[in-house]
XYZ file of C-alpha atoms in Angstrom:
590
model
C 35.846 210.162 -15.728
C 38.037 211.307 -12.676
C 34.824 210.779 -10.378
C 34.303 207.199 -11.721
C 38.389 206.389 -11.232
C 38.034 207.708 -7.661
C 35.072 205.566 -6.617
C 36.792 202.433 -8.415
C 39.895 203.305 -6.402
C 37.613 203.816 -3.242
C 35.958 200.403 -3.566
C 39.490 198.671 -3.860
C 41.124 200.084 -0.850
C 37.890 199.531 0.770
C 38.088 195.750 -0.395
C 41.820 195.344 0.807
C 41.179 196.673 4.343
C 37.835 194.905 4.939
C 39.965 191.487 3.655
C 42.854 192.021 5.790
C 40.712 193.448 8.910
C 40.078 189.804 10.238
C 43.759 189.012 9.785
C 44.861 192.130 11.642
C 42.603 190.863 14.738
C 43.902 187.071 14.306
C 47.427 188.369 14.657
C 46.567 190.959 17.763
C 44.545 188.006 19.323
C 47.619 185.567 18.575
C 50.046 188.456 20.313
C 48.023 188.775 23.235
C 47.693 184.692 23.663
C 51.285 184.492 23.030
C 52.032 184.968 27.126
C 50.131 181.786 27.690
C 52.187 179.310 26.071
C 53.106 176.353 27.923
C 56.686 176.328 29.772
C 57.824 173.029 30.927
C 57.540 172.468 34.566
C 60.863 172.102 36.325
C 61.484 170.144 39.422
C 61.339 172.202 42.907
C 58.643 173.903 41.364
C 55.613 176.357 42.811
C 52.341 177.336 41.259
C 51.715 180.826 41.469
C 48.097 182.069 41.591
C 47.528 185.690 41.097
C 44.101 185.984 42.766
C 43.211 189.285 40.584
C 43.085 186.187 37.368
C 39.167 186.315 36.610
C 37.554 183.016 37.355
C 34.555 182.659 35.068
C 32.258 179.683 34.485
C 32.508 179.969 30.863
C 34.376 181.739 28.195
C 38.071 182.150 29.656
C 39.449 180.979 25.899
C 37.089 183.310 24.293
C 39.656 185.349 22.079
C 37.439 188.251 21.887
C 36.788 188.844 25.392
C 40.573 188.297 26.070
C 41.098 191.606 23.740
C 38.181 193.389 25.282
C 40.137 192.901 28.508
C 43.400 193.925 26.981
C 42.167 197.077 25.929
C 40.238 198.186 28.948
C 43.377 198.112 30.873
C 42.976 194.567 32.400
C 45.999 192.116 31.825
C 43.314 189.779 30.302
C 44.238 186.899 32.355
C 41.035 184.769 33.175
C 40.414 180.863 33.940
C 37.228 178.839 33.856
C 36.300 177.802 37.421
C 36.434 173.891 36.700
C 40.063 174.191 35.008
C 41.234 176.278 38.303
C 40.035 173.557 40.522
C 41.370 170.663 38.391
C 45.021 172.596 38.282
C 45.021 172.569 42.144
C 44.315 169.110 42.502
C 46.781 168.287 39.669
C 49.416 170.097 41.652
C 48.691 167.939 44.716
C 50.069 164.581 42.795
C 52.590 166.520 40.670
C 55.924 165.655 42.532
C 57.283 168.756 40.699
C 55.377 171.157 42.540
C 56.281 171.627 46.300
C 53.685 174.402 46.981
C 51.121 176.991 46.093
C 52.033 180.681 46.001
C 49.062 183.127 46.038
C 49.366 186.725 45.039
C 47.023 189.589 44.355
C 45.570 192.103 46.819
C 42.052 191.306 46.065
C 40.393 188.316 44.539
C 38.272 188.463 41.223
C 36.046 185.658 42.297
C 32.523 185.481 43.261
C 31.806 184.719 46.326
C 30.053 181.172 46.118
C 33.100 180.157 44.178
C 35.603 181.343 46.386
C 34.258 178.317 48.746
C 35.061 176.194 45.795
C 38.561 177.177 45.564
C 39.063 177.175 49.506
C 37.725 173.436 49.560
C 40.391 172.490 46.876
C 43.160 174.353 48.331
C 42.391 172.774 51.847
C 42.658 169.366 49.855
C 45.833 170.250 48.289
C 47.367 171.147 52.081
C 46.592 167.393 53.027
C 49.319 166.684 50.325
C 51.640 167.745 52.802
C 52.850 170.643 50.364
C 52.532 174.369 51.826
C 50.344 177.327 50.574
C 52.019 181.162 51.042
C 50.720 184.443 50.259
C 52.424 188.064 50.103
C 51.415 191.209 48.442
C 51.623 195.108 49.478
C 47.987 194.820 50.793
C 45.425 192.161 51.153
C 41.560 193.276 50.299
C 39.059 191.142 52.203
C 38.411 188.929 49.361
C 41.887 188.128 49.189
C 41.766 187.430 52.772
C 38.914 185.036 52.215
C 40.715 183.049 50.024
C 44.043 183.072 51.630
C 43.065 182.642 55.072
C 43.815 178.745 54.998
C 47.433 179.361 53.657
C 50.300 178.197 55.729
C 52.087 181.788 55.969
C 50.110 185.073 55.055
C 52.729 188.120 54.658
C 51.727 191.707 54.022
C 54.078 194.557 53.193
C 54.870 196.566 56.013
C 53.128 199.766 55.290
C 50.393 197.674 53.476
C 46.511 197.537 54.618
C 44.192 194.865 55.649
C 40.579 196.264 55.050
C 37.680 193.991 56.738
C 34.415 195.288 56.366
C 32.176 192.401 56.112
C 29.539 192.364 53.008
C 28.101 195.703 51.441
C 25.376 195.527 49.155
C 24.852 198.929 46.803
C 21.824 199.849 44.436
C 21.844 202.736 41.920
C 18.712 204.437 41.358
C 17.296 206.279 38.487
C 14.006 207.863 39.067
C 15.483 211.369 39.076
C 17.348 210.963 36.124
C 14.091 209.580 34.369
C 12.236 212.487 35.759
C 14.930 214.911 34.205
C 14.764 213.697 31.050
C 11.019 213.080 30.906
C 10.737 209.346 30.882
C 7.866 207.421 32.556
C 8.801 204.040 33.593
C 5.502 202.311 33.399
C 6.107 199.291 35.682
C 3.650 196.212 36.557
C 5.355 193.629 38.655
C 4.004 190.663 41.302
C 6.155 190.366 44.316
C 6.512 192.995 47.067
C 9.885 191.935 47.222
C 10.586 192.114 43.704
C 13.142 195.172 43.960
C 15.048 194.963 40.295
C 12.654 197.596 38.867
C 12.551 199.809 42.207
C 15.423 201.772 40.730
C 13.041 203.212 38.305
C 10.247 204.505 40.332
C 12.215 205.001 43.804
C 15.165 206.936 44.993
C 15.922 204.642 48.000
C 15.354 200.820 48.727
C 11.536 200.037 49.819
C 11.309 198.626 53.237
C 10.704 195.199 51.720
C 13.653 195.552 49.599
C 15.687 196.776 52.797
C 14.722 193.736 54.929
C 15.643 191.055 52.150
C 18.756 192.800 51.664
C 20.057 193.188 55.147
C 19.066 189.295 55.685
C 21.394 188.047 52.934
C 24.514 190.129 53.434
C 24.059 189.101 57.035
C 23.795 185.570 56.032
C 26.982 185.615 53.561
C 29.119 187.715 56.122
C 28.381 184.908 58.756
C 29.572 182.404 56.252
C 32.557 184.346 55.290
C 33.639 185.623 58.808
C 33.061 181.840 60.349
C 35.244 180.321 57.627
C 38.141 183.071 58.116
C 38.272 182.609 61.870
C 38.298 178.603 61.590
C 41.205 178.969 59.104
C 43.038 181.165 60.990
C 42.348 179.474 64.034
C 40.838 182.214 66.039
C 37.339 183.288 67.477
C 34.611 184.657 64.716
C 34.289 187.328 67.538
C 37.905 188.294 66.802
C 36.844 188.701 62.933
C 33.739 190.737 63.835
C 35.512 192.969 66.011
C 38.095 193.523 63.395
C 35.813 194.222 60.896
C 33.794 196.531 62.926
C 36.665 198.625 64.179
C 37.567 199.578 60.436
C 39.887 202.293 61.116
C 42.420 199.850 62.644
C 42.992 198.390 59.372
C 46.778 198.250 59.216
C 49.071 195.543 59.245
C 50.114 195.633 62.921
C 46.399 195.231 64.323
C 45.951 192.576 61.385
C 48.832 190.542 63.308
C 47.737 191.113 66.492
C 44.092 189.901 65.467
C 45.651 186.792 63.715
C 44.189 187.659 60.723
C 47.802 187.512 59.019
C 51.075 185.874 60.231
C 53.570 189.117 59.868
C 55.028 191.769 57.551
C 57.793 191.242 55.293
C 59.001 192.989 52.183
C 58.928 191.196 49.147
C 62.831 190.074 49.259
C 62.292 189.033 52.697
C 59.253 186.891 51.771
C 61.391 185.424 48.963
C 64.379 184.564 51.133
C 62.009 182.421 53.343
C 60.361 180.890 50.313
C 63.773 180.062 49.282
C 64.257 178.681 52.476
C 61.271 176.347 52.449
C 62.350 174.919 48.998
C 66.046 174.664 49.900
C 67.526 176.586 47.421
C 70.300 178.918 47.684
C 69.684 182.980 48.289
C 70.950 183.795 44.873
C 69.175 180.551 42.808
C 66.386 181.522 40.933
C 62.737 180.040 42.263
C 61.191 177.840 39.844
C 57.430 178.824 39.035
C 54.455 178.144 36.907
C 51.606 180.141 36.713
C 48.012 178.843 37.324
C 46.744 179.516 33.844
C 49.880 177.948 32.291
C 49.515 174.957 34.187
C 46.386 174.302 32.510
C 48.138 173.027 29.491
C 50.261 170.727 31.776
C 49.336 167.019 31.668
C 49.800 165.133 35.082
C 49.126 161.379 35.002
C 46.453 160.213 37.282
C 45.256 156.997 36.629
C 41.497 157.103 38.239
C 40.925 160.271 35.576
C 43.114 158.266 32.747
C 40.737 155.016 32.599
C 37.474 156.888 33.349
C 34.526 155.440 31.037
C 31.257 156.555 32.012
C 30.240 160.015 31.273
C 28.352 162.921 33.168
C 27.369 165.968 31.391
C 28.348 169.170 33.152
C 25.806 171.885 31.716
C 26.784 175.448 31.982
C 24.076 178.069 32.426
C 26.058 181.458 33.052
C 25.025 184.972 32.843
C 21.829 186.687 31.856
C 18.968 184.910 30.248
C 17.797 186.045 26.878
C 15.475 184.884 24.143
C 16.656 183.891 20.769
C 20.020 182.020 19.814
C 23.667 182.334 20.645
C 25.966 184.309 18.317
C 29.091 183.638 20.117
C 28.225 185.179 23.127
C 29.561 182.673 25.598
C 28.650 185.035 28.649
C 25.073 184.788 28.698
C 22.142 182.049 28.263
C 19.838 182.014 25.348
C 16.773 180.403 25.544
C 16.864 178.458 21.946
C 20.556 177.450 22.015
C 20.435 176.421 25.883
C 17.358 174.249 25.629
C 18.990 172.462 22.667
C 22.236 171.634 24.639
C 20.124 170.247 27.625
C 18.037 168.294 24.938
C 21.631 167.105 23.483
C 22.751 165.907 26.649
C 19.430 163.933 27.406
C 19.527 162.221 24.180
C 23.115 161.074 24.263
C 22.815 157.664 25.499
C 26.447 157.679 26.866
C 25.685 160.237 29.298
C 24.293 158.804 32.479
C 23.615 162.056 34.440
C 23.470 165.841 34.089
C 24.812 168.156 36.309
C 23.444 171.765 35.633
C 25.742 174.768 36.669
C 23.866 177.521 37.351
C 25.197 181.235 37.613
C 22.667 183.439 36.640
C 20.420 186.324 37.646
C 17.648 185.598 35.456
C 16.498 187.520 32.203
C 13.830 186.478 29.800
C 10.898 184.604 31.670
C 9.786 182.912 28.022
C 13.336 182.219 27.620
C 13.884 180.386 31.010
C 10.432 178.648 30.651
C 11.304 176.619 27.630
C 14.857 176.003 29.377
C 12.734 174.685 32.133
C 10.650 172.191 30.107
C 13.969 170.779 28.686
C 15.382 170.404 32.209
C 12.197 168.733 33.199
C 12.114 166.281 30.318
C 15.913 165.360 31.157
C 15.163 165.114 34.649
C 12.588 162.221 33.715
C 15.145 160.055 32.016
C 18.352 160.435 33.979
C 19.372 162.342 37.215
C 19.593 166.067 36.897
C 21.407 168.093 39.825
C 21.915 171.732 40.188
C 24.937 173.268 41.332
C 24.289 176.751 42.162
C 27.085 179.520 41.877
C 26.750 183.293 42.861
C 23.495 183.926 41.550
C 20.738 181.216 40.698
C 17.824 183.758 41.123
C 14.636 184.254 39.503
C 14.927 183.240 36.065
C 17.907 181.414 37.301
C 15.830 179.757 39.750
C 13.305 178.899 37.141
C 15.651 176.858 35.174
C 16.851 175.024 38.488
C 13.420 174.132 40.112
C 12.569 171.046 38.071
C 15.772 169.229 38.846
C 16.013 166.047 40.771
C 18.436 167.411 43.177
C 19.775 170.942 44.281
C 22.873 172.389 45.648
C 23.741 176.178 46.676
C 26.550 177.657 48.604
C 25.521 179.512 51.559
C 26.333 182.641 49.960
C 24.301 182.060 46.741
C 21.697 184.397 46.238
C 18.706 182.594 44.874
C 14.880 182.396 45.101
C 13.644 185.828 43.889
C 10.404 184.248 42.562
C 8.701 186.924 41.101
C 8.285 188.741 37.757
C 7.924 192.129 36.057
C 7.283 194.212 32.987
C 8.738 197.422 32.306
C 7.368 199.844 29.709
C 9.188 203.218 29.435
C 7.027 206.077 27.992
C 9.482 208.604 26.270
C 6.077 210.875 24.845
C 7.294 214.190 27.237
C 10.707 213.748 26.264
C 9.975 213.645 22.485
C 7.679 216.600 22.990
C 9.975 218.773 24.622
C 12.478 217.986 21.404
C 10.149 219.148 19.231
C 9.231 215.843 17.781
C 5.315 214.512 17.979
C 3.274 211.352 17.182
C -0.092 210.657 15.715
C -1.094 207.002 15.384
C -4.184 205.701 12.950
C -5.446 202.082 13.535
C -7.639 199.815 11.928
C -8.834 198.655 15.424
C -9.682 199.653 18.637
C -6.223 199.130 20.061
C -3.034 199.660 19.049
C 0.169 197.990 20.038
C 2.169 199.350 23.325
C 4.264 202.025 21.943
C 7.251 203.634 24.170
C 6.097 206.918 22.222
C 2.462 206.800 24.144
C 1.427 206.110 27.630
C -0.408 202.598 28.062
C -3.845 202.701 27.670
C -6.094 201.123 30.574
C -6.894 197.883 28.061
C -2.996 197.776 27.260
C -2.402 198.213 31.097
C -4.706 195.132 31.846
C -3.020 193.289 29.224
C 0.175 194.029 30.771
C -1.056 193.040 34.266
C -2.617 189.736 32.950
C 0.344 188.773 31.250
C 2.704 189.236 34.681
C 0.169 187.368 36.571
C -0.050 184.775 34.153
C 3.853 184.201 34.063
C 3.980 184.549 37.973
C 1.339 181.519 38.387
C 3.201 179.727 35.750
C 6.451 180.116 37.543
C 4.829 179.121 41.136
C 3.403 176.158 39.741
C 6.448 175.003 38.133
C 8.407 175.695 41.582
C 5.714 173.886 43.494
C 5.909 170.860 41.155
C 9.628 170.788 41.206
C 9.998 171.088 44.972
C 7.387 168.681 45.463
C 5.338 171.092 47.838
C 2.014 173.418 47.508
C 1.748 176.591 45.461
C 0.293 178.294 48.423
C 4.108 177.698 49.986
C 6.188 178.819 46.950
C 3.920 182.037 46.936
C 4.519 182.914 50.554
C 8.037 182.153 50.118
C 8.486 183.966 46.483
C 6.739 187.623 45.902
C 10.276 188.454 44.429
C 12.467 187.813 47.842
C 15.979 187.076 47.275
C 16.996 184.330 49.914
C 20.795 183.472 50.448
C 22.072 179.922 50.033
C 21.697 179.382 53.868
C 17.814 180.241 54.262
C 16.876 178.970 51.158
C 17.790 175.288 52.712
C 15.845 176.144 55.872
C 12.469 176.994 53.352
C 12.939 174.239 51.017
C 14.237 175.732 47.886
C 17.437 173.838 47.707
C 18.197 170.085 49.049
C 21.671 170.628 50.575
C 24.464 173.391 51.002
C 27.341 172.115 49.075
C 29.897 172.421 46.119
C 30.113 171.476 42.428
C 32.139 168.516 43.348
C 29.108 167.657 45.884
C 26.526 168.017 42.978
C 28.957 165.747 40.710
C 29.032 163.181 43.331
C 25.394 163.116 43.854
C 24.828 162.821 40.047
C 26.779 159.923 40.493
C 25.240 158.156 43.240
C 21.804 158.839 41.637
C 22.892 157.216 38.519
C 24.523 154.044 40.475
C 28.182 155.084 39.607
C 30.771 154.144 41.828
C 33.996 155.011 39.723
C 35.561 157.802 38.267
C 33.501 159.696 35.590
C 34.597 161.648 32.566
C 32.865 165.078 32.682
C 31.600 166.016 29.020
C 30.905 170.140 28.837
C 27.796 171.439 27.334
C 27.232 173.594 25.634
C 30.280 172.666 23.386
C 32.675 175.124 23.140
C 33.347 176.509 19.827
C 36.676 176.939 17.776
C 38.387 180.056 19.559
C 38.903 181.858 16.114
C 35.859 180.818 14.388
C 34.114 182.412 17.695
C 35.968 185.553 16.961
C 35.054 185.736 13.258
C 31.361 185.050 14.353
C 31.688 187.793 16.962
C 33.487 190.332 14.807
C 30.210 189.968 12.617
C 27.449 190.128 15.119
C 28.779 191.812 18.535
C 31.638 194.465 17.207
C 29.674 197.306 18.703
C 29.137 195.815 22.259
C 33.029 194.479 22.043
C 34.070 197.995 21.659
C 31.526 199.248 24.300
C 32.673 196.890 26.711
C 36.276 197.654 26.209
C 35.606 201.066 26.847
C 32.994 200.981 29.733
C 34.248 197.662 31.441
C 32.000 196.972 34.426
C 29.585 199.609 33.538
C 28.632 197.892 30.348
C 26.902 194.758 32.520
C 24.565 197.615 34.083
C 23.735 199.436 30.852
C 22.937 195.937 29.286
C 20.502 194.935 32.154
C 18.878 198.285 32.026
C 18.331 197.676 27.926
C 17.212 194.087 28.435
C 14.630 195.108 30.923
C 13.360 198.003 28.690
C 13.669 195.518 25.769
C 12.559 196.027 22.199
C 8.928 195.073 22.918
C 6.670 194.823 26.195
C 7.698 191.307 27.732
C 8.038 189.949 31.199
C 11.356 189.521 32.928
C 12.139 187.257 35.668
C 15.445 189.023 37.226
C 17.368 190.348 40.203
C 19.590 193.206 39.932
C 22.529 191.543 39.041
C 24.793 194.886 39.349
C 23.800 194.948 42.831
C 27.624 194.606 44.089
C 28.227 192.641 46.847
C 31.844 193.843 48.025
């Protein structure tokens, strides 16, 4: 009887805990979000933009991501790229805003996105308003954004390190050897380096060549932009970057990279003078994230009736359906979003924003099909972000027109399959397997090496997908399959080079892509931008994610950036043999 009563009590207590758990999370999220409530914008204000705020293509309002960032030590602040750009544009016509103040020692903005932000800051300056920057130190990424500011100040003992563009890759071959796991790899493309970490300890010559080429192209763009904004010669920026030991503020002032050194109180004194307020008066500020909730009357926006769809493809590409994961692309769910935009008679054109290193080839193919169908009935223009490579290029190639940024990583037309074999590992642990089959061959298993027949099957599958990939690109780019194959082979290209070889039509921003879509649709007036996939209600999304992705949520909170690398490796190994069209996204470009 006592045991029965204890069991009943345990069930009751468990039920109570489960029932209040969602409420607990909602309270935590509400507390986390409370700092983002709108405060009125006062006259004579400055818009403050902390460059350390995460800039993402989608998902800034996802409460689970916000909580994850808070638990991992971040302040949780993030903003969608399009919202950020619109906030800068609003501030230009908002009479209460007198200028923009940039803060933060580094910029959490993908390089390709930085050019989008710079373009809008440049337009903001045309309004006659000022842009100031101050920080204790300024990293290269922040300098890239802040270089067009009217004044750049750093604390006297701060640092201004400029070092160019660096690509780093992690290799796992020795680790796999130590744990007795064989990575059985089939690939098409001598430049397809995403799988090299599993069988090499250093870059292959082909990988080194392509990496050197695109880091040089990206640095060329960055250094040109910085030099132009600061009114100095590009050679001066290069000399400063090469003399890395001289990254102190004095040398940065001498080189013209910053305007001077000031302590924070000295900087505030100058800012007060610019605003025309007294030394003891409070400076009115509104943060870039809070400003998202502020409405500013703009007649051209207010009365726009015609519509263009902005379909955002951000993250890695997976098979199946999206269960609340807004950071990645799922074949079935995303193809449905494109289909919905195509079938909506009020949508006159589609801008496909791609920021993806690729992923599942089969998922990319069904998305490609929907892009192709859409491009046959209304203009489809692609705007490439930081990545639009491998599967990211696969889903782009059927568009009517393609824009890339000079620093976009694109191309990588190549595929691979990875089948790990853990037989030796299991045997060393004292675990053995034996298979009995009704037929000659068995399915591919991680517990046995590939048989000759299985190896041939995987090889044929990779070759079939590569041929399809090449043919899709040739059709979309209106050229021969031979030409695509010659620039394919898995090679990654920077956007500037991709233009020269015909993989993209023009270098430009998302604004340029929208303008092109309007032109192709014969629209000569302001348009309403309709976002696809449609955003779910944040708390419904939270509840859904609590049911399907709690483990991932906790892991991401603990592991931070390392989690994305683990997820990439997991996706490449997969639960069953499959073909990937992907580049190594977690190769960092600093």
